Coordinates of C-alpha atoms in Angstrom, one line a residue:
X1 CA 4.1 8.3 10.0
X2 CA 5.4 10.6 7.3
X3 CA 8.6 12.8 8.9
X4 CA 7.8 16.5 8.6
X5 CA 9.5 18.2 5.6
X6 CA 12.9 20.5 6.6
X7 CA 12.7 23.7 5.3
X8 CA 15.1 25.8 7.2
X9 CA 19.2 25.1 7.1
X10 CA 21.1 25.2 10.6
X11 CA 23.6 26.9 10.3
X12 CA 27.3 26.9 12.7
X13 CA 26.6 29.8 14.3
X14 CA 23.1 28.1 15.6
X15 CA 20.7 29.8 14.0
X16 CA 18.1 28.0 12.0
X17 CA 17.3 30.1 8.9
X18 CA 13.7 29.6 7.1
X19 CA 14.6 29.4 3.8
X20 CA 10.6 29.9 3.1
X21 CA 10.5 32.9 5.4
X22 CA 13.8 34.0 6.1
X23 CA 13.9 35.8 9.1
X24 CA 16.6 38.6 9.7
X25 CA 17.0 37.8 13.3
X26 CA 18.9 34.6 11.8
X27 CA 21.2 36.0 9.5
X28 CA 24.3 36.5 10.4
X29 CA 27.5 37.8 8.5
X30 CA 29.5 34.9 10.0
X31 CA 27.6 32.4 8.6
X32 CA 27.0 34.4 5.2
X33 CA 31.2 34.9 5.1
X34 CA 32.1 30.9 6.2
X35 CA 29.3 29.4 3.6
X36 CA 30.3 32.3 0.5
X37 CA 33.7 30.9 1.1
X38 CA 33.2 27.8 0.7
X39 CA 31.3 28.2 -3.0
X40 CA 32.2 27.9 -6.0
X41 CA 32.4 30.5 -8.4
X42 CA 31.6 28.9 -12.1
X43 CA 31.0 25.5 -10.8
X44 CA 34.7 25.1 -9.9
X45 CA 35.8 25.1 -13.3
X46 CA 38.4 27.8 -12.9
X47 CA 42.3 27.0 -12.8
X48 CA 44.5 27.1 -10.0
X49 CA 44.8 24.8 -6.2
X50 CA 41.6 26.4 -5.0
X51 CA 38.6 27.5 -6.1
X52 CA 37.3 30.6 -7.0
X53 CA 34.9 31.4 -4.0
X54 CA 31.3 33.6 -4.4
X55 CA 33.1 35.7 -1.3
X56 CA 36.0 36.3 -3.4
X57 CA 33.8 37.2 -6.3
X58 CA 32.3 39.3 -3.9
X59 CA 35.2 41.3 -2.5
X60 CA 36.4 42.1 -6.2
X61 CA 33.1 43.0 -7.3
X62 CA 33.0 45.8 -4.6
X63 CA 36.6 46.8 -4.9
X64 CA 35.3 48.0 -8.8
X65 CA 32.0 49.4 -7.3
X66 CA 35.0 51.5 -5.0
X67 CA 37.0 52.5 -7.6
X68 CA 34.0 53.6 -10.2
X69 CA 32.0 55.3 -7.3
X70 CA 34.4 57.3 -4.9
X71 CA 31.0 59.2 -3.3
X72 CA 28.9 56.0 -2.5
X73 CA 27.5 56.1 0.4
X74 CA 29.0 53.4 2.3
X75 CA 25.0 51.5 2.5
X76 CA 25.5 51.3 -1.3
X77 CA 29.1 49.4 -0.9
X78 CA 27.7 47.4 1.8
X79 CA 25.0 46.1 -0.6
X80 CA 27.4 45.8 -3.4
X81 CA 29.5 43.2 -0.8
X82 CA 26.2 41.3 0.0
X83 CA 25.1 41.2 -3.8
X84 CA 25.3 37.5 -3.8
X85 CA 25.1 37.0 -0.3
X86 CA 21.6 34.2 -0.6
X87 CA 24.4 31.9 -2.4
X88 CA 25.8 31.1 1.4
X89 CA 22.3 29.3 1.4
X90 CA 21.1 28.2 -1.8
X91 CA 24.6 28.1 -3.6
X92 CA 25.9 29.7 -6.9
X93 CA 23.7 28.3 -9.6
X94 CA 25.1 29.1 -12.7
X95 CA 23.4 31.9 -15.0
X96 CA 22.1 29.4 -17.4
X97 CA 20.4 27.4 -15.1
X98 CA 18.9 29.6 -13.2
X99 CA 17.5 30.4 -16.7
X100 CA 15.8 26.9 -17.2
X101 CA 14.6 27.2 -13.5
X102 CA 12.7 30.7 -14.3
X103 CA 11.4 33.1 -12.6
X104 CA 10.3 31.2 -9.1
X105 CA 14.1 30.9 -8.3
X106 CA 14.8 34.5 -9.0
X107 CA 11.4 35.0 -6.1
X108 CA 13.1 32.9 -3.9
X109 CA 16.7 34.6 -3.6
X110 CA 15.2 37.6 -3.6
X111 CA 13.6 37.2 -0.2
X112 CA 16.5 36.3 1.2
X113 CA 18.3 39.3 -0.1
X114 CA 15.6 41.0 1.5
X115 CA 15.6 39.3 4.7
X116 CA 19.8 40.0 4.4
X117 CA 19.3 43.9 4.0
X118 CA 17.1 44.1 6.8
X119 CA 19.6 42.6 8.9
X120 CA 22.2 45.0 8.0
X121 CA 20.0 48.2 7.6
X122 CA 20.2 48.2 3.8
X123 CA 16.6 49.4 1.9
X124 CA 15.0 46.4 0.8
X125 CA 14.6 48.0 -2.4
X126 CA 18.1 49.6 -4.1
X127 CA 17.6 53.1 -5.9
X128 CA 18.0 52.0 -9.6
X129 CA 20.8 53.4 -10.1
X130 CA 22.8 51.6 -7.5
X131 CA 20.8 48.6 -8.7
X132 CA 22.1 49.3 -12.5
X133 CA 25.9 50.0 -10.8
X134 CA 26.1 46.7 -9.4
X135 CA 25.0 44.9 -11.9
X136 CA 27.5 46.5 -14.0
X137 CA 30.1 45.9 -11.5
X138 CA 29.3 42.2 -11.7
X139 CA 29.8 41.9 -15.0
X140 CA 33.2 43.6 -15.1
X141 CA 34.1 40.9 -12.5
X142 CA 32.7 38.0 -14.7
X143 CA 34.7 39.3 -17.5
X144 CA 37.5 38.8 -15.5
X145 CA 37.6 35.7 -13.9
X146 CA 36.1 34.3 -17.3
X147 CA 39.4 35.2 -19.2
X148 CA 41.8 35.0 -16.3
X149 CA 40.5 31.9 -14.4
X150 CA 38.0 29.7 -16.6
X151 CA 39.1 29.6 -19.9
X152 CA 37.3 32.3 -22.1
X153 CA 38.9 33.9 -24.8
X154 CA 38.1 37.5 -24.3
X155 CA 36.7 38.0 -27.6
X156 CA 34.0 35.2 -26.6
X157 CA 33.9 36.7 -22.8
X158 CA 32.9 40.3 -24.8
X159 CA 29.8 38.5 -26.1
X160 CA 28.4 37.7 -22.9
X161 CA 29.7 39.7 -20.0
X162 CA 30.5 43.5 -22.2
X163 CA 33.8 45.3 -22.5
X164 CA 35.6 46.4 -20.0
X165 CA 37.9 48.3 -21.2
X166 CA 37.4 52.3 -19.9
X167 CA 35.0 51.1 -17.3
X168 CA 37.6 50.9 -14.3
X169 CA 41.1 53.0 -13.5
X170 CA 44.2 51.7 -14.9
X171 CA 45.3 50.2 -11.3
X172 CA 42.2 48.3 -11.1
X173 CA 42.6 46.9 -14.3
X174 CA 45.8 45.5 -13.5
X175 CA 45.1 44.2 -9.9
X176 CA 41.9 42.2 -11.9
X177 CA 44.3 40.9 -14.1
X178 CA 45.9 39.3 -11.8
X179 CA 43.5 36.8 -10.3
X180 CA 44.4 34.1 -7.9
X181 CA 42.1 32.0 -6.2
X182 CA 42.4 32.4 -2.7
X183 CA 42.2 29.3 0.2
X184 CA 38.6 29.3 1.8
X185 CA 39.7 30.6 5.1
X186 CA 41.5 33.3 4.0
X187 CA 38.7 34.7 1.8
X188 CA 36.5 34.0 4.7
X189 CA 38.7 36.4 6.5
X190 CA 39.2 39.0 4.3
X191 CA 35.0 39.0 3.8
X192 CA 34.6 40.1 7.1
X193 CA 37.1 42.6 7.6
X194 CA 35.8 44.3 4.8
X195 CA 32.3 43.9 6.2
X196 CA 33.2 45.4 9.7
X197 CA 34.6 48.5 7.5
X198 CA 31.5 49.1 5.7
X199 CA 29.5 48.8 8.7
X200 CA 31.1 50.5 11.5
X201 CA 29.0 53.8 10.2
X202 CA 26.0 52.2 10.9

Protein backbone atom coordinates (compact mmCIF):
# COMPACT_ATOMS: atom_id res chain seq x y z
CA UNK A 1 0.00 0.00 0.00
CA UNK A 2 1.25 3.45 -1.10
CA UNK A 3 1.95 5.68 2.24
CA UNK A 4 -0.18 8.84 2.09
CA UNK A 5 1.73 11.98 0.90
CA UNK A 6 2.81 14.58 3.94
CA UNK A 7 1.82 17.89 3.22
CA UNK A 8 1.86 19.74 6.49
CA UNK A 9 5.30 20.43 8.59
CA UNK A 10 5.17 19.80 12.53
CA UNK A 11 6.46 22.11 13.92
CA UNK A 12 8.21 22.34 17.96
CA UNK A 13 5.59 24.10 19.30
CA UNK A 14 3.13 21.13 18.14
CA UNK A 15 1.26 22.44 15.73
CA UNK A 16 0.93 20.82 12.35
CA UNK A 17 0.82 23.57 9.75
CA UNK A 18 -0.91 22.73 6.16
CA UNK A 19 1.42 23.98 3.95
CA UNK A 20 -1.62 23.50 1.21
CA UNK A 21 -4.09 25.29 3.39
CA UNK A 22 -2.35 27.00 6.06
CA UNK A 23 -4.48 27.51 8.81
CA UNK A 24 -3.87 30.53 11.16
CA UNK A 25 -4.89 28.69 14.19
CA UNK A 26 -1.33 26.90 13.58
CA UNK A 27 0.88 29.72 13.28
CA UNK A 28 2.62 30.72 15.83
CA UNK A 29 5.30 33.59 16.29
CA UNK A 30 7.51 31.11 18.22
CA UNK A 31 7.76 28.84 15.68
CA UNK A 32 7.99 31.58 12.87
CA UNK A 33 11.06 33.35 15.15
CA UNK A 34 13.06 29.71 16.03
CA UNK A 35 12.74 28.48 12.09
CA UNK A 36 13.59 32.45 10.58
CA UNK A 37 16.57 32.07 12.75
CA UNK A 38 17.74 29.36 11.73
CA UNK A 39 17.80 30.49 7.76
CA UNK A 40 20.06 31.58 5.77
CA UNK A 41 20.06 34.78 4.30
CA UNK A 42 21.85 34.48 0.62
CA UNK A 43 22.40 30.91 0.86
CA UNK A 44 25.03 31.28 3.61
CA UNK A 45 27.34 32.90 1.53
CA UNK A 46 28.03 35.90 3.67
CA UNK A 47 31.29 36.38 5.84
CA UNK A 48 31.66 36.04 9.39
CA UNK A 49 31.20 32.75 12.33
CA UNK A 50 27.48 32.72 11.71
CA UNK A 51 25.22 33.20 9.25
CA UNK A 52 23.21 35.90 8.23
CA UNK A 53 19.62 34.72 9.44
CA UNK A 54 16.04 35.74 7.40
CA UNK A 55 15.02 36.99 11.19
CA UNK A 56 17.98 39.16 11.21
CA UNK A 57 17.14 40.39 7.76
CA UNK A 58 13.96 40.92 9.17
CA UNK A 59 14.67 42.99 12.22
CA UNK A 60 16.92 45.37 10.06
CA UNK A 61 14.50 45.58 7.41
CA UNK A 62 11.88 47.02 9.92
CA UNK A 63 14.30 49.16 11.91
CA UNK A 64 14.59 51.21 8.13
CA UNK A 65 10.73 50.95 7.74
CA UNK A 66 11.04 52.82 11.51
CA UNK A 67 13.24 55.27 10.72
CA UNK A 68 11.71 56.31 7.09
CA UNK A 69 8.10 56.07 8.59
CA UNK A 70 7.89 57.75 12.12
CA UNK A 71 3.72 57.81 11.81
CA UNK A 72 3.24 54.07 10.75
CA UNK A 73 0.75 52.62 12.34
CA UNK A 74 2.21 49.97 14.35
CA UNK A 75 0.02 47.07 11.94
CA UNK A 76 2.13 48.41 9.11
CA UNK A 77 5.55 47.72 11.26
CA UNK A 78 4.25 44.53 12.31
CA UNK A 79 3.80 43.40 8.65
CA UNK A 80 7.07 44.91 7.70
CA UNK A 81 8.64 42.36 10.64
CA UNK A 82 6.63 39.39 9.14
CA UNK A 83 7.61 40.33 5.44
CA UNK A 84 9.41 37.17 5.06
CA UNK A 85 7.85 35.30 7.66
CA UNK A 86 6.57 31.96 5.04
CA UNK A 87 10.57 31.42 4.86
CA UNK A 88 10.26 29.72 8.58
CA UNK A 89 8.42 27.06 6.34
CA UNK A 90 9.49 26.92 2.96
CA UNK A 91 13.02 28.63 3.47
CA UNK A 92 14.78 31.64 1.79
CA UNK A 93 14.98 30.70 -1.89
CA UNK A 94 17.07 32.98 -3.49
CA UNK A 95 15.55 35.73 -5.96
CA UNK A 96 16.84 34.02 -9.03
CA UNK A 97 15.37 30.93 -8.44
CA UNK A 98 12.38 31.76 -7.37
CA UNK A 99 12.56 33.31 -10.89
CA UNK A 100 13.06 29.85 -12.81
CA UNK A 101 10.25 28.45 -10.43
CA UNK A 102 7.60 31.25 -11.63
CA UNK A 103 4.71 32.33 -10.61
CA UNK A 104 3.16 29.01 -8.66
CA UNK A 105 5.85 29.59 -5.91
CA UNK A 106 5.07 33.22 -5.58
CA UNK A 107 0.91 31.65 -5.09
CA UNK A 108 2.21 29.43 -2.61
CA UNK A 109 4.00 31.94 -0.18
CA UNK A 110 1.50 34.16 -0.54
CA UNK A 111 -1.03 32.04 1.25
CA UNK A 112 0.92 31.58 3.86
CA UNK A 113 1.51 35.22 4.31
CA UNK A 114 -2.00 35.37 4.30
CA UNK A 115 -2.77 32.72 6.60
CA UNK A 116 0.26 34.73 8.88
CA UNK A 117 -1.68 38.12 8.87
CA UNK A 118 -4.78 36.59 9.91
CA UNK A 119 -3.14 35.25 12.80
CA UNK A 120 -1.79 38.52 13.85
CA UNK A 121 -4.72 40.79 12.82
CA UNK A 122 -2.84 42.23 9.84
CA UNK A 123 -5.21 42.95 6.39
CA UNK A 124 -4.66 40.22 4.17
CA UNK A 125 -4.21 42.68 1.53
CA UNK A 126 -1.49 45.77 2.47
CA UNK A 127 -2.57 49.31 1.20
CA UNK A 128 -0.13 49.80 -1.79
CA UNK A 129 1.60 52.13 -0.41
CA UNK A 130 2.78 50.22 2.59
CA UNK A 131 3.20 47.39 0.06
CA UNK A 132 5.60 49.79 -2.18
CA UNK A 133 7.38 50.92 1.44
CA UNK A 134 8.40 47.53 2.18
CA UNK A 135 9.56 46.52 -0.67
CA UNK A 136 11.65 49.46 -0.74
CA UNK A 137 12.79 48.87 2.69
CA UNK A 138 13.96 45.38 1.56
CA UNK A 139 15.94 46.52 -0.87
CA UNK A 140 17.84 49.02 1.22
CA UNK A 141 18.61 45.98 3.45
CA UNK A 142 19.81 43.82 0.47
CA UNK A 143 22.02 46.55 -0.52
CA UNK A 144 23.46 46.28 2.67
CA UNK A 145 24.23 43.00 3.55
CA UNK A 146 25.22 42.56 -0.23
CA UNK A 147 28.24 45.00 0.24
CA UNK A 148 28.88 44.47 3.88
CA UNK A 149 28.40 40.64 4.24
CA UNK A 150 28.47 38.81 0.70
CA UNK A 151 30.93 40.23 -1.34
CA UNK A 152 29.31 42.91 -3.75
CA UNK A 153 31.05 45.75 -4.75
CA UNK A 154 28.54 48.54 -4.32
CA UNK A 155 28.79 49.82 -7.73
CA UNK A 156 27.51 46.09 -8.83
CA UNK A 157 25.00 46.04 -5.65
CA UNK A 158 23.56 49.57 -7.29
CA UNK A 159 22.52 47.58 -10.33
CA UNK A 160 20.45 45.24 -8.68
CA UNK A 161 19.18 46.32 -5.28
CA UNK A 162 19.07 50.74 -6.10
CA UNK A 163 20.94 53.43 -4.20
CA UNK A 164 20.61 53.99 -1.00
CA UNK A 165 22.08 56.88 -0.41
CA UNK A 166 19.31 59.68 0.94
CA UNK A 167 16.85 57.02 1.54
CA UNK A 168 17.59 56.48 5.38
CA UNK A 169 18.87 59.08 8.36
CA UNK A 170 22.58 59.40 8.77
CA UNK A 171 22.40 57.10 12.10
CA UNK A 172 20.84 54.39 10.25
CA UNK A 173 23.20 54.48 7.65
CA UNK A 174 25.90 53.95 9.97
CA UNK A 175 24.33 51.28 12.28
CA UNK A 176 23.66 49.24 8.51
CA UNK A 177 27.12 49.69 7.91
CA UNK A 178 28.03 47.82 10.48
CA UNK A 179 26.61 44.41 9.96
CA UNK A 180 27.44 41.44 12.08
CA UNK A 181 25.79 38.25 11.82
CA UNK A 182 24.29 37.45 14.86
CA UNK A 183 24.24 33.59 16.69
CA UNK A 184 20.70 31.89 15.92
CA UNK A 185 19.48 32.16 19.43
CA UNK A 186 20.15 35.52 19.91
CA UNK A 187 18.37 36.69 16.77
CA UNK A 188 15.67 34.31 17.75
CA UNK A 189 15.47 36.44 20.78
CA UNK A 190 15.67 39.65 19.65
CA UNK A 191 12.66 38.61 16.95
CA UNK A 192 10.36 38.20 19.45
CA UNK A 193 10.99 41.01 21.67
CA UNK A 194 10.45 43.16 18.90
CA UNK A 195 7.24 41.20 18.01
CA UNK A 196 5.77 41.51 21.58
CA UNK A 197 6.40 45.52 21.05
CA UNK A 198 4.56 45.74 17.86
CA UNK A 199 1.78 43.77 19.16
CA UNK A 200 0.96 44.74 22.56
CA UNK A 201 -1.59 47.49 20.79
CA UNK A 202 -3.44 44.89 19.46
Amino acid sequence: MQKPKRAWQRMLSGRRLDLLNPSPSDVEVEDIAHGLARVARWNGQTIGAHAFSVAQHSLVVEEIAAARNLEWDRRWMLATLLHDAPEYVVGDLISPFKTAIGLDYKAFELRLLAAIHARFGIPEELPSDVQYEIKLCDRVAAFFEATRLAGFEENEAVIYFGEPGGLLPDATAVSLSALTPLPANEAQEKFLARFRVLIEPF
